[in-house]
mmCIF file of C-alpha atoms in Angstrom:
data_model
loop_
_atom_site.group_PDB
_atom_site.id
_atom_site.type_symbol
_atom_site.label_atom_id
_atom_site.label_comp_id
_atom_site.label_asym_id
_atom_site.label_seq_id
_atom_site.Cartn_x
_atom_site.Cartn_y
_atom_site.Cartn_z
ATOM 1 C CA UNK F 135 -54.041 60.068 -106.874
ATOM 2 C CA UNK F 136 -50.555 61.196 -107.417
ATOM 3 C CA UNK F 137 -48.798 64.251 -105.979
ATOM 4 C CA UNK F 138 -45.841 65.595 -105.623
ATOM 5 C CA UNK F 139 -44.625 64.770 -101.563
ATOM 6 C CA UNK F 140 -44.766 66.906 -98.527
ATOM 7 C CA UNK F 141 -40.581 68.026 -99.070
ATOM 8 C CA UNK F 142 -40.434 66.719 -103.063
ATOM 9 C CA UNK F 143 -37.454 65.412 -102.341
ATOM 10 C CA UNK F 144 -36.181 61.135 -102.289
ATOM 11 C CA UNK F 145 -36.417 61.443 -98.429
ATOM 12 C CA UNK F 146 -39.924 61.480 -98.529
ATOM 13 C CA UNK F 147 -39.564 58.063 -98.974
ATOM 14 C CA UNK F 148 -40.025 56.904 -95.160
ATOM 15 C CA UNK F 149 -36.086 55.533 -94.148
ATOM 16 C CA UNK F 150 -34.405 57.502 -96.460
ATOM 17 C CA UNK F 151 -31.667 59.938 -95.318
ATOM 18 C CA UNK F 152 -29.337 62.252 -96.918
ATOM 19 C CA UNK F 153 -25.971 63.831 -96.241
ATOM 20 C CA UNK F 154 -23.822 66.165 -98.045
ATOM 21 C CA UNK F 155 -20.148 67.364 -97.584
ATOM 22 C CA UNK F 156 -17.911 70.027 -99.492
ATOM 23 C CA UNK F 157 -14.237 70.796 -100.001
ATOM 24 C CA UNK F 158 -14.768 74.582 -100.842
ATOM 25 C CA UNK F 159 -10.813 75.201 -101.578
ATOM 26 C CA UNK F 160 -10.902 71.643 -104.510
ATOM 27 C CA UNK F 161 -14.459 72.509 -105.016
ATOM 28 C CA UNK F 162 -15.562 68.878 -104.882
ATOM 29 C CA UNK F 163 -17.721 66.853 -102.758
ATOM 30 C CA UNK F 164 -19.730 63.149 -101.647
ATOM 31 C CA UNK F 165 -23.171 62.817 -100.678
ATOM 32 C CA UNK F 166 -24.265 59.970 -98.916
ATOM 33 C CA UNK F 167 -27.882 58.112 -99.253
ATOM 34 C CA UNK F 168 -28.798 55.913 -96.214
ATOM 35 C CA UNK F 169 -31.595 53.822 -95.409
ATOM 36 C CA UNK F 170 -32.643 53.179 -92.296
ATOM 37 C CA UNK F 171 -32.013 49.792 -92.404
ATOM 38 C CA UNK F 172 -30.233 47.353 -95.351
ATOM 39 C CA UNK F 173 -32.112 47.928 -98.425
ATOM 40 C CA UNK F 174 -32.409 45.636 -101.680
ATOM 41 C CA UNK F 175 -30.398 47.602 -104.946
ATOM 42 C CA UNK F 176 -30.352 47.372 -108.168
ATOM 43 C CA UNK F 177 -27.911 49.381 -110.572
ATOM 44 C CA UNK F 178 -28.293 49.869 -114.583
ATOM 45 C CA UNK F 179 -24.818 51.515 -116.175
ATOM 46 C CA UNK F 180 -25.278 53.195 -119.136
ATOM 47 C CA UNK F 181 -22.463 55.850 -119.931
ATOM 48 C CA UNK F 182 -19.192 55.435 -122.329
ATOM 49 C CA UNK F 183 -16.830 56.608 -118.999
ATOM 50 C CA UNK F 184 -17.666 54.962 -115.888
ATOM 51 C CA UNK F 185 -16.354 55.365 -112.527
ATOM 52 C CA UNK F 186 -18.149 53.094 -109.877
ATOM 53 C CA UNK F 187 -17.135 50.819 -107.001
ATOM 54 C CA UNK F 188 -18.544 47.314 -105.610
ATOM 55 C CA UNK F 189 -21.551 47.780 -108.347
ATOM 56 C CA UNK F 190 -20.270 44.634 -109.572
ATOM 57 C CA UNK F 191 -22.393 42.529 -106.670
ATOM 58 C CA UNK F 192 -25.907 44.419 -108.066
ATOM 59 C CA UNK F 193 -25.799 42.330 -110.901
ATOM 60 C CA UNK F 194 -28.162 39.495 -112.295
ATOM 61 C CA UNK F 195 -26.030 36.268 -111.367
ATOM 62 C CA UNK F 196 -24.012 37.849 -108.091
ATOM 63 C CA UNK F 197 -24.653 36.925 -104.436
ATOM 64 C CA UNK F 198 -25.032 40.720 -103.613
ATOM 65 C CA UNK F 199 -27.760 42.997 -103.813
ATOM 66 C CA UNK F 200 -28.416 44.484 -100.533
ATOM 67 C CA UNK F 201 -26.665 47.655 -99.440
ATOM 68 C CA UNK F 202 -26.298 49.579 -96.073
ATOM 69 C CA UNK F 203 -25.663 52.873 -98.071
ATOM 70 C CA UNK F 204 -24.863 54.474 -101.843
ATOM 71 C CA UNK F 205 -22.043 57.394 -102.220
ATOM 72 C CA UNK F 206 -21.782 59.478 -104.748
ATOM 73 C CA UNK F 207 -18.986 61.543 -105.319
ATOM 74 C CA UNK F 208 -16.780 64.342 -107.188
ATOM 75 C CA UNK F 209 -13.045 63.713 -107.244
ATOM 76 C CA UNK F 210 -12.927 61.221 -110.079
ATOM 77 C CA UNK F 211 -11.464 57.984 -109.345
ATOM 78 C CA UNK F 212 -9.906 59.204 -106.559
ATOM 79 C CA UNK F 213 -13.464 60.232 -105.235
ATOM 80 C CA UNK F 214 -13.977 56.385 -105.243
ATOM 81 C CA UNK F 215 -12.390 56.604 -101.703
ATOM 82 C CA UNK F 216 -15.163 58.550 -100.292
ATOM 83 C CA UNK F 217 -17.150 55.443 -99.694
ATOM 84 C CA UNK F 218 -14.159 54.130 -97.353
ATOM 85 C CA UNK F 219 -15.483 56.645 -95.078
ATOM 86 C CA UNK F 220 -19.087 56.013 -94.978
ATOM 87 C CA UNK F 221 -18.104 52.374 -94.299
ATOM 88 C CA UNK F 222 -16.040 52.850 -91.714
ATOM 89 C CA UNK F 223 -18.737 54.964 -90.121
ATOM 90 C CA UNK F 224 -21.035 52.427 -90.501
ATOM 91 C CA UNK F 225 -18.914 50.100 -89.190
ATOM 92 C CA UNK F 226 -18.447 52.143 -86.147
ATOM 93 C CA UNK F 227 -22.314 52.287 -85.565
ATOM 94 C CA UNK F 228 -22.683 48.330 -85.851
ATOM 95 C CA UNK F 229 -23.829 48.237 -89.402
ATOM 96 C CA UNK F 230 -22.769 46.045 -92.059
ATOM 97 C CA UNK F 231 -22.940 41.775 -92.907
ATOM 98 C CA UNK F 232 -21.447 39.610 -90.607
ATOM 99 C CA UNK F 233 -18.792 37.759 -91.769
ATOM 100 C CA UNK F 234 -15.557 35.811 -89.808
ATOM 101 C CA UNK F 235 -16.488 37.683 -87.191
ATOM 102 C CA UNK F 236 -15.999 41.211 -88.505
ATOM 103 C CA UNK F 237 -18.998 43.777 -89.769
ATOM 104 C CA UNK F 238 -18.644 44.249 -93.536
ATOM 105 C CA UNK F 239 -21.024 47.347 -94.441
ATOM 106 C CA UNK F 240 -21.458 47.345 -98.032
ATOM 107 C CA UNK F 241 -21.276 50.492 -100.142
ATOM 108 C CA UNK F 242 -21.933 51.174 -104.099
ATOM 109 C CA UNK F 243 -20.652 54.292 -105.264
ATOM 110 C CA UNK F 244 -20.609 56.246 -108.546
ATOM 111 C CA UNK F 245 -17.697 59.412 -109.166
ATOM 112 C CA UNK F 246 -18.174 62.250 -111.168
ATOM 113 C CA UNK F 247 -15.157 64.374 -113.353
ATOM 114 C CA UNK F 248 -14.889 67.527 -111.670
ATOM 115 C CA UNK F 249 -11.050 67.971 -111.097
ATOM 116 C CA UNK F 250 -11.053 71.206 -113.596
ATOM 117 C CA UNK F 251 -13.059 73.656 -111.262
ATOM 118 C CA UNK F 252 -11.747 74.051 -108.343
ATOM 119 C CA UNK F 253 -7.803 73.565 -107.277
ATOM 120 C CA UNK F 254 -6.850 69.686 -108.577
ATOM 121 C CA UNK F 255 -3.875 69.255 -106.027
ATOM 122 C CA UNK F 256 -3.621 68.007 -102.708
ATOM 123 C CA UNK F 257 -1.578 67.141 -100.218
ATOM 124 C CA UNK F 258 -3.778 64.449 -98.412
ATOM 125 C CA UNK F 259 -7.024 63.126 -100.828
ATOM 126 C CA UNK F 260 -9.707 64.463 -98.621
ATOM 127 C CA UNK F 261 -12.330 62.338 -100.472
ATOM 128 C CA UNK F 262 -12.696 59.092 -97.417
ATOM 129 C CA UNK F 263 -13.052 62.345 -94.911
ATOM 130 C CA UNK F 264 -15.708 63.780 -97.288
ATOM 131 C CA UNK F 265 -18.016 60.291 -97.511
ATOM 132 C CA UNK F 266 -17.285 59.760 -93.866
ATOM 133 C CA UNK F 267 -18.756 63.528 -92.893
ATOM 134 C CA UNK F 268 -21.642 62.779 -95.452
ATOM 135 C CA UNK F 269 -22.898 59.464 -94.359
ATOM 136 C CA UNK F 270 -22.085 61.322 -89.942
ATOM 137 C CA UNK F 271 -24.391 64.694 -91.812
ATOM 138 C CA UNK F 272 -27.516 62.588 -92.905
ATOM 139 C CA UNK F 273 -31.014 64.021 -92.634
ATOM 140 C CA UNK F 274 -34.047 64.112 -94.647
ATOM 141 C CA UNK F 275 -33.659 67.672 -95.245
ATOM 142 C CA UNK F 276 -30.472 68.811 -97.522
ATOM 143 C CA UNK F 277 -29.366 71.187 -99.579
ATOM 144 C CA UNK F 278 -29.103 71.411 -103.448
ATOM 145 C CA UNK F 279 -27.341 73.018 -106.276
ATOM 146 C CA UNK F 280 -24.028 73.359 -105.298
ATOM 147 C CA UNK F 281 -23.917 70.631 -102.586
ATOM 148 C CA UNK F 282 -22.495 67.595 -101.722
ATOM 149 C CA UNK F 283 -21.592 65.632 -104.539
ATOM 150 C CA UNK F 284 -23.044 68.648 -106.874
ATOM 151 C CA UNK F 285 -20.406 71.469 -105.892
ATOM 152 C CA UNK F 286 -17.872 70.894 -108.456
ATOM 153 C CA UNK F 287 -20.425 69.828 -110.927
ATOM 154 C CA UNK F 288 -21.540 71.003 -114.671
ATOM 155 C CA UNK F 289 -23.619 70.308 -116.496
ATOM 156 C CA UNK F 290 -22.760 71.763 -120.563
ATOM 157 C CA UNK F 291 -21.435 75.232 -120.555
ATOM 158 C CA UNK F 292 -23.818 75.952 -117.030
ATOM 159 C CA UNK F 293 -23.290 74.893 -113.212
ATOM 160 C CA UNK F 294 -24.625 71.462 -112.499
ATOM 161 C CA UNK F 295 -25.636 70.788 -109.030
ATOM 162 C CA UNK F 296 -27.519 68.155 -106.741
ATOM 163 C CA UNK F 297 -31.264 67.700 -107.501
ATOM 164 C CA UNK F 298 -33.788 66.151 -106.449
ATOM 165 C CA UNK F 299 -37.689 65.437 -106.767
ATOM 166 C CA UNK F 300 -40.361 63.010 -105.518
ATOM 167 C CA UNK F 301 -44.142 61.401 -106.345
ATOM 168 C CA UNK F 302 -46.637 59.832 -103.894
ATOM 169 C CA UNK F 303 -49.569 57.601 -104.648
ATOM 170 C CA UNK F 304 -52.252 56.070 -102.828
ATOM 171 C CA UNK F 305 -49.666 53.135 -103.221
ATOM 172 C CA UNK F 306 -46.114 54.286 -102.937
ATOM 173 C CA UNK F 307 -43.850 56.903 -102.150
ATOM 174 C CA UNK F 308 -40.880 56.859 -104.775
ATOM 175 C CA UNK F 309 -38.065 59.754 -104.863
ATOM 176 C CA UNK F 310 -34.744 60.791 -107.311
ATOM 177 C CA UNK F 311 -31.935 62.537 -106.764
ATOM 178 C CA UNK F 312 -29.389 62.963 -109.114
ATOM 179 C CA UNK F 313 -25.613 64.647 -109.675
ATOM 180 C CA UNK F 314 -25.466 66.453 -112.608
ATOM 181 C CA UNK F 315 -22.555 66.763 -114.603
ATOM 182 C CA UNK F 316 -23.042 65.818 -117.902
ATOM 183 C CA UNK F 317 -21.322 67.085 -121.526
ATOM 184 C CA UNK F 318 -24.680 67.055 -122.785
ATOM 185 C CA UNK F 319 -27.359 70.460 -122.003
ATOM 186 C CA UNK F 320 -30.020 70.736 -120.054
ATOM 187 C CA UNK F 321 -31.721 73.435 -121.719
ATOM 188 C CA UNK F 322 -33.251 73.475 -125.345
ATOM 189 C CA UNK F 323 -30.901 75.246 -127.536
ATOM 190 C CA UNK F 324 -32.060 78.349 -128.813
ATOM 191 C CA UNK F 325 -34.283 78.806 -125.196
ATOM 192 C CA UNK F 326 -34.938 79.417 -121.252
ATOM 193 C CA UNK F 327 -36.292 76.178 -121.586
ATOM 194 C CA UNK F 328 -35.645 72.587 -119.835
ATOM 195 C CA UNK F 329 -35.508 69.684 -121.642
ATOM 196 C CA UNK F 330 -37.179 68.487 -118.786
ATOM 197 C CA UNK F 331 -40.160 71.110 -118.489
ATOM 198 C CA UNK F 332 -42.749 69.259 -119.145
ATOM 199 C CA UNK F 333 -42.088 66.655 -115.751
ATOM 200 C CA UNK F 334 -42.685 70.219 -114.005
ATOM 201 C CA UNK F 335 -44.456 69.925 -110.693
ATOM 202 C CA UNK F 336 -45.728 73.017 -108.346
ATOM 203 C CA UNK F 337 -43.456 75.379 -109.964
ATOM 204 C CA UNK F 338 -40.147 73.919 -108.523
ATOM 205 C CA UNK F 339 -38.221 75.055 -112.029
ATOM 206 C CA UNK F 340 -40.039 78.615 -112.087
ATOM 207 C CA UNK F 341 -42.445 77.865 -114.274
ATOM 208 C CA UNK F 342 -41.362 76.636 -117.102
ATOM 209 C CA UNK F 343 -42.887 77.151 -120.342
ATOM 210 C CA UNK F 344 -42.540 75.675 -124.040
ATOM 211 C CA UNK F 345 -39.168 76.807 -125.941
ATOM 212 C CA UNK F 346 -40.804 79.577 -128.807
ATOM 213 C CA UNK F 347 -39.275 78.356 -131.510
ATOM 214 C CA UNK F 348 -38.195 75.128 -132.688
ATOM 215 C CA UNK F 349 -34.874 73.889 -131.318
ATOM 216 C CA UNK F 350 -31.851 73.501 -133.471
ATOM 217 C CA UNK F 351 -31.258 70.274 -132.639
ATOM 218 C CA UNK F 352 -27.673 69.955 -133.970
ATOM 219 C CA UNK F 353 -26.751 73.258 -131.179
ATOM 220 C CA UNK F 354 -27.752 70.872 -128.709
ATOM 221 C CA UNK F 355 -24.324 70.568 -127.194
ATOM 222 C CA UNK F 356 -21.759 72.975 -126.071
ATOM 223 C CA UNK F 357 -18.979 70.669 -125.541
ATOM 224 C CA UNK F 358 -16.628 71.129 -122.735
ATOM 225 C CA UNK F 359 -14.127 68.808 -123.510
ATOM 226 C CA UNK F 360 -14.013 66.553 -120.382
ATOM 227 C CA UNK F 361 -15.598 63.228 -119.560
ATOM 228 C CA UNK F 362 -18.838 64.073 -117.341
ATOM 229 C CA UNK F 363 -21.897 61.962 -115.677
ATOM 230 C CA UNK F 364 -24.981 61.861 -114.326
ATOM 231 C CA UNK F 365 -25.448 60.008 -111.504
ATOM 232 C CA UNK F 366 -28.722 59.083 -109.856
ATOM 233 C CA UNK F 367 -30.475 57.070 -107.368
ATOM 234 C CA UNK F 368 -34.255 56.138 -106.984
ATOM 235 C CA UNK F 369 -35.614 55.119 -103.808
ATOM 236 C CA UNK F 370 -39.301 53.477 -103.349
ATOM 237 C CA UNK F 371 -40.872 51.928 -100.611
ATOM 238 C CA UNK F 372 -42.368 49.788 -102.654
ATOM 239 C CA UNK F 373 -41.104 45.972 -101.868
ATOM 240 C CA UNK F 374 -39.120 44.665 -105.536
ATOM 241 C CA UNK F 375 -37.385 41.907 -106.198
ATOM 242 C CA UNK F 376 -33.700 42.092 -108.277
ATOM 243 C CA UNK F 377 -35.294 42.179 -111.587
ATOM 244 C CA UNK F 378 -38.139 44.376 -110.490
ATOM 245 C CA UNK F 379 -35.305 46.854 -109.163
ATOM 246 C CA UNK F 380 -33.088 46.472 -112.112
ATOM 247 C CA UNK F 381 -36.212 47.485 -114.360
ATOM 248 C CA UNK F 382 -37.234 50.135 -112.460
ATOM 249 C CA UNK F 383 -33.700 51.622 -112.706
ATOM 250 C CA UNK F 384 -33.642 50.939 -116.816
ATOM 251 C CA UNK F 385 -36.931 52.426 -117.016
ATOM 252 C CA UNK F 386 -35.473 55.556 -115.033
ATOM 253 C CA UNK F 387 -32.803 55.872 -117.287
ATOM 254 C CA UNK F 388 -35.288 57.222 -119.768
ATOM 255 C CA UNK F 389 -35.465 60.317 -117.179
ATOM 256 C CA UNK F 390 -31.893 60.795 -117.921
ATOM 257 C CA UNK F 391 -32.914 61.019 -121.811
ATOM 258 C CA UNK F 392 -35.539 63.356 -121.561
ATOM 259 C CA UNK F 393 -33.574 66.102 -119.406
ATOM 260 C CA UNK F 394 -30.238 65.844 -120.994
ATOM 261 C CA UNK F 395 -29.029 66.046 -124.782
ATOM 262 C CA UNK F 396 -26.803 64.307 -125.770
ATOM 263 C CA UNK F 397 -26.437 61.680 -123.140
ATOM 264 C CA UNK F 398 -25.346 58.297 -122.433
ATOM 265 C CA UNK F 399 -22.312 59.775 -124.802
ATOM 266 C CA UNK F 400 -18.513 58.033 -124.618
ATOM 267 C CA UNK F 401 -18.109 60.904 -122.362
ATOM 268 C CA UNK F 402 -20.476 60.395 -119.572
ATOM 269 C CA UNK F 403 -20.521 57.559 -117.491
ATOM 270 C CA UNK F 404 -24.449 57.988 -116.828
ATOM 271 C CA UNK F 405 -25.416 55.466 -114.328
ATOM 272 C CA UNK F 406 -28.718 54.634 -111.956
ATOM 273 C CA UNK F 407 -29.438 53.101 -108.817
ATOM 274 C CA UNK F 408 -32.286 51.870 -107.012
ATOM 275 C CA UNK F 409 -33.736 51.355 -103.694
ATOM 276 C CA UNK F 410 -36.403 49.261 -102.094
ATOM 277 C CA UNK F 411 -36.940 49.934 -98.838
ATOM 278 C CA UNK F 412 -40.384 46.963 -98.867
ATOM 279 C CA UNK F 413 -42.540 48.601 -96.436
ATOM 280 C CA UNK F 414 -45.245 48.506 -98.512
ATOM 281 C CA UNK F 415 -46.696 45.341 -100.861
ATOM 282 C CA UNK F 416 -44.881 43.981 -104.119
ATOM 283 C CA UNK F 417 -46.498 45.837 -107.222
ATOM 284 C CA UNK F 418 -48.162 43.755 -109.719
ATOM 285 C CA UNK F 419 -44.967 42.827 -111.968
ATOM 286 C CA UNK F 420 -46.403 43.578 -115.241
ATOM 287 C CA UNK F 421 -49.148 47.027 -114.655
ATOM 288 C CA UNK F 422 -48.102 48.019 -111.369
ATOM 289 C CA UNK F 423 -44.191 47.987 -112.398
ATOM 290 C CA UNK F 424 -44.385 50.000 -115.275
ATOM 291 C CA UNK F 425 -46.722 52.806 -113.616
ATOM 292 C CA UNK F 426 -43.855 52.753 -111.115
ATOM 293 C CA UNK F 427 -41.219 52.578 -113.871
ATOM 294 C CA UNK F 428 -43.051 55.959 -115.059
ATOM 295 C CA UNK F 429 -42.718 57.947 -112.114
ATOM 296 C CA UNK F 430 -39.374 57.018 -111.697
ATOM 297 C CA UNK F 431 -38.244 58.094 -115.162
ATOM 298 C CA UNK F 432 -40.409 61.894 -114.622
ATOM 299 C CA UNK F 433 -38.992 62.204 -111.157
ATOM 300 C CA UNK F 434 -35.426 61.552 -112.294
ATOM 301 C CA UNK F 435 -36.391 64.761 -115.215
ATOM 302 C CA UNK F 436 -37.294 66.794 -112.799
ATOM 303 C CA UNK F 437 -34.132 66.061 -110.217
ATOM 304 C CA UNK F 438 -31.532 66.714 -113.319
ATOM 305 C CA UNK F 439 -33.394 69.540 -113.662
ATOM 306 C CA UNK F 440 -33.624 70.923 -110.554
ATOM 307 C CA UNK F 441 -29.979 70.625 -109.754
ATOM 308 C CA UNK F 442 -29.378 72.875 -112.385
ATOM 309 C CA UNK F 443 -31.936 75.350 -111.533
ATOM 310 C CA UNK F 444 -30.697 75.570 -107.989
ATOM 311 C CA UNK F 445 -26.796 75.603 -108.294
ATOM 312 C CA UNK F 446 -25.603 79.042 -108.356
ATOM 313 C CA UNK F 447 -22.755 80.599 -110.438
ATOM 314 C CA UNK F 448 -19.495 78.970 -109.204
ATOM 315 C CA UNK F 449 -15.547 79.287 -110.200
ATOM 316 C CA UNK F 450 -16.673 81.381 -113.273
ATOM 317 C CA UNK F 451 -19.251 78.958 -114.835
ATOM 318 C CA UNK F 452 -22.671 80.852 -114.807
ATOM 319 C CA UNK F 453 -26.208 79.341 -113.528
ATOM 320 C CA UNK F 454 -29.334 79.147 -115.057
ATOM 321 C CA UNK F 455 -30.708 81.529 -113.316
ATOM 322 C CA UNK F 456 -27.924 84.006 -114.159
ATOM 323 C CA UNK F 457 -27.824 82.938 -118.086
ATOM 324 C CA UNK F 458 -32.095 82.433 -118.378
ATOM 325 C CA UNK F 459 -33.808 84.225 -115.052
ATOM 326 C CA UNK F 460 -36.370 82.809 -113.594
#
């Protein structure tokens, strides 16, 4: 049987923490995913504009692969600092790889464009502060929309935000949640609709129903004019190996497809991670995979989804809720 789990969120997964942390006067932010201990990691990169850090060691070929924490984070490439702070944190706390005698936590991160809402100058980055506060505020129950890595965020001509969803099986637990800030829409053209409606579970997008009339496919986009991304990580407790991780995130890619158009675009710099926790057994590689691979691609819908339906109106760019009700 599969269900939806007790908070429908990736921290259902059992480990898996959360923290979020805001500059309200830049309007930008970092969240911070933890598990409980080192986790395996696989990443799959798929936008034209990428902004990422120390993915390089997730790779087929590379020593890497195990992580002590992902950041994602608003700020651009100067948001890449943000992770910085979460290491130094978990350095602090006696986390990380041993290595010449020093700990070495190791920390993927992904940036999103949102320098055009809020105020882009500074006199001090604030972005290390921001992942170190994230990783210091981590929980298993957050908040979404206009959160964390999801404050500054867009998503088309509406407010993006920080979503996120989850599935349970007799087998595994496996949860999304996703940043998004794409130049692509999340709503059918023409509609109140989601692209991702159909992935609807218990009502968390207000019940969505079936756009009325066919969409006008080539309306699809209101183009903002700025490089954008949606960024999202998977966690499982289901015990992969490298490829099995790096096929569950291609396979939850598709997710990104079905709740954004257009995506993967020059623009974005749409990119997935994974997260094996392997408390429970190793799937079957060929049945049990691709059953996994599905949930992972309608739980990654729903997330993109829900970060837009629970941002509210921010810096003059109206939500959902304000445009379509709900």
């Amino acid at each position: 049987m599969i269900r939806v789990g007790p908070r429908n969120s990736i921290t259902d997964v059992p480990g898996i923490r959360v923290g979020n942390a805001e500059d309200h006067g830049l309007i930008t932010g970092t969240t911070v995913i933890v598990p409980e201990e080192a986790a395996l990691c696989a990443v799959d990169h798929r936008g034209g504009a990428i902004g990422a850090r120390d993915t390089i060691a997730l790779m087929p070929g590379s020593v890497g692969g195990w992580v002590h924490a992902i950041c994602l984070s608003g700020g651009s490439a100067f948001g890449l600092d943000a992770s910085g702070g979460v290491m130094d944190a978990l350095r602090q706390e006696g986390k990380g790889f041993a290595f010449g005698g020093t700990l070495v936590p190791i920390v993927p991160s992904a940036i999103i464009f949102d320098l055009m809402v809020g105020q882009p100058s500074w006199d001090t980055p604030p972005w290390w502060d921001l992942g170190k506060a994230a990783y210091l505020a981590a929980t298993t129950d957050f908040a979404l929309g206009n959160s964390g890595a999801g404050i500054g965020a867009t998503a088309g001509d509406l407010k993006g935000g920080l979503g996120t969803a989850s599935f349970r099986s007799d087998d595994y637990t496996l949860g999304a949640l996703a940043v998004v800030n794409p130049v692509g829409s999340t709503v059918i053209p023409g509609s109140d609709t989601f692209w991702a409606w159909i992935t609807e579970q218990d009502g968390e997008l207000g019940g969505q129903t079936p756009p009325r009339a066919q969409p006008d496919i080539l309306k699809a986009a209101p183009w903002v004019g700025t490089p954008n991304t949606t960024l999202v990580v998977v966690a499982t407790d289901a015990d992969l190996d490298r490829d099995m991780a790096l096929r569950l995130a291609i396979m939850a890619q598709d997710g990104i497809a079905r709740a954004i158009n257009p995506v993967h675009s020059p623009m974005d710099g749409d990119t997935v991670f994974v997260l094996s926790t392997g408390q429970k057994d190793r799937p079957d590689p060929t049945r049990g995979l691709t059953k996994l691979g599905a949930l992972a691609a309608d739980a990654t819908s729903r997330a993109i989804a829900r970060g837009v339906y629970e941002a509210d109106a921010l810096a003059g760019i109206p939500s959902y809720l304000d445009r379509h009700g709900g």
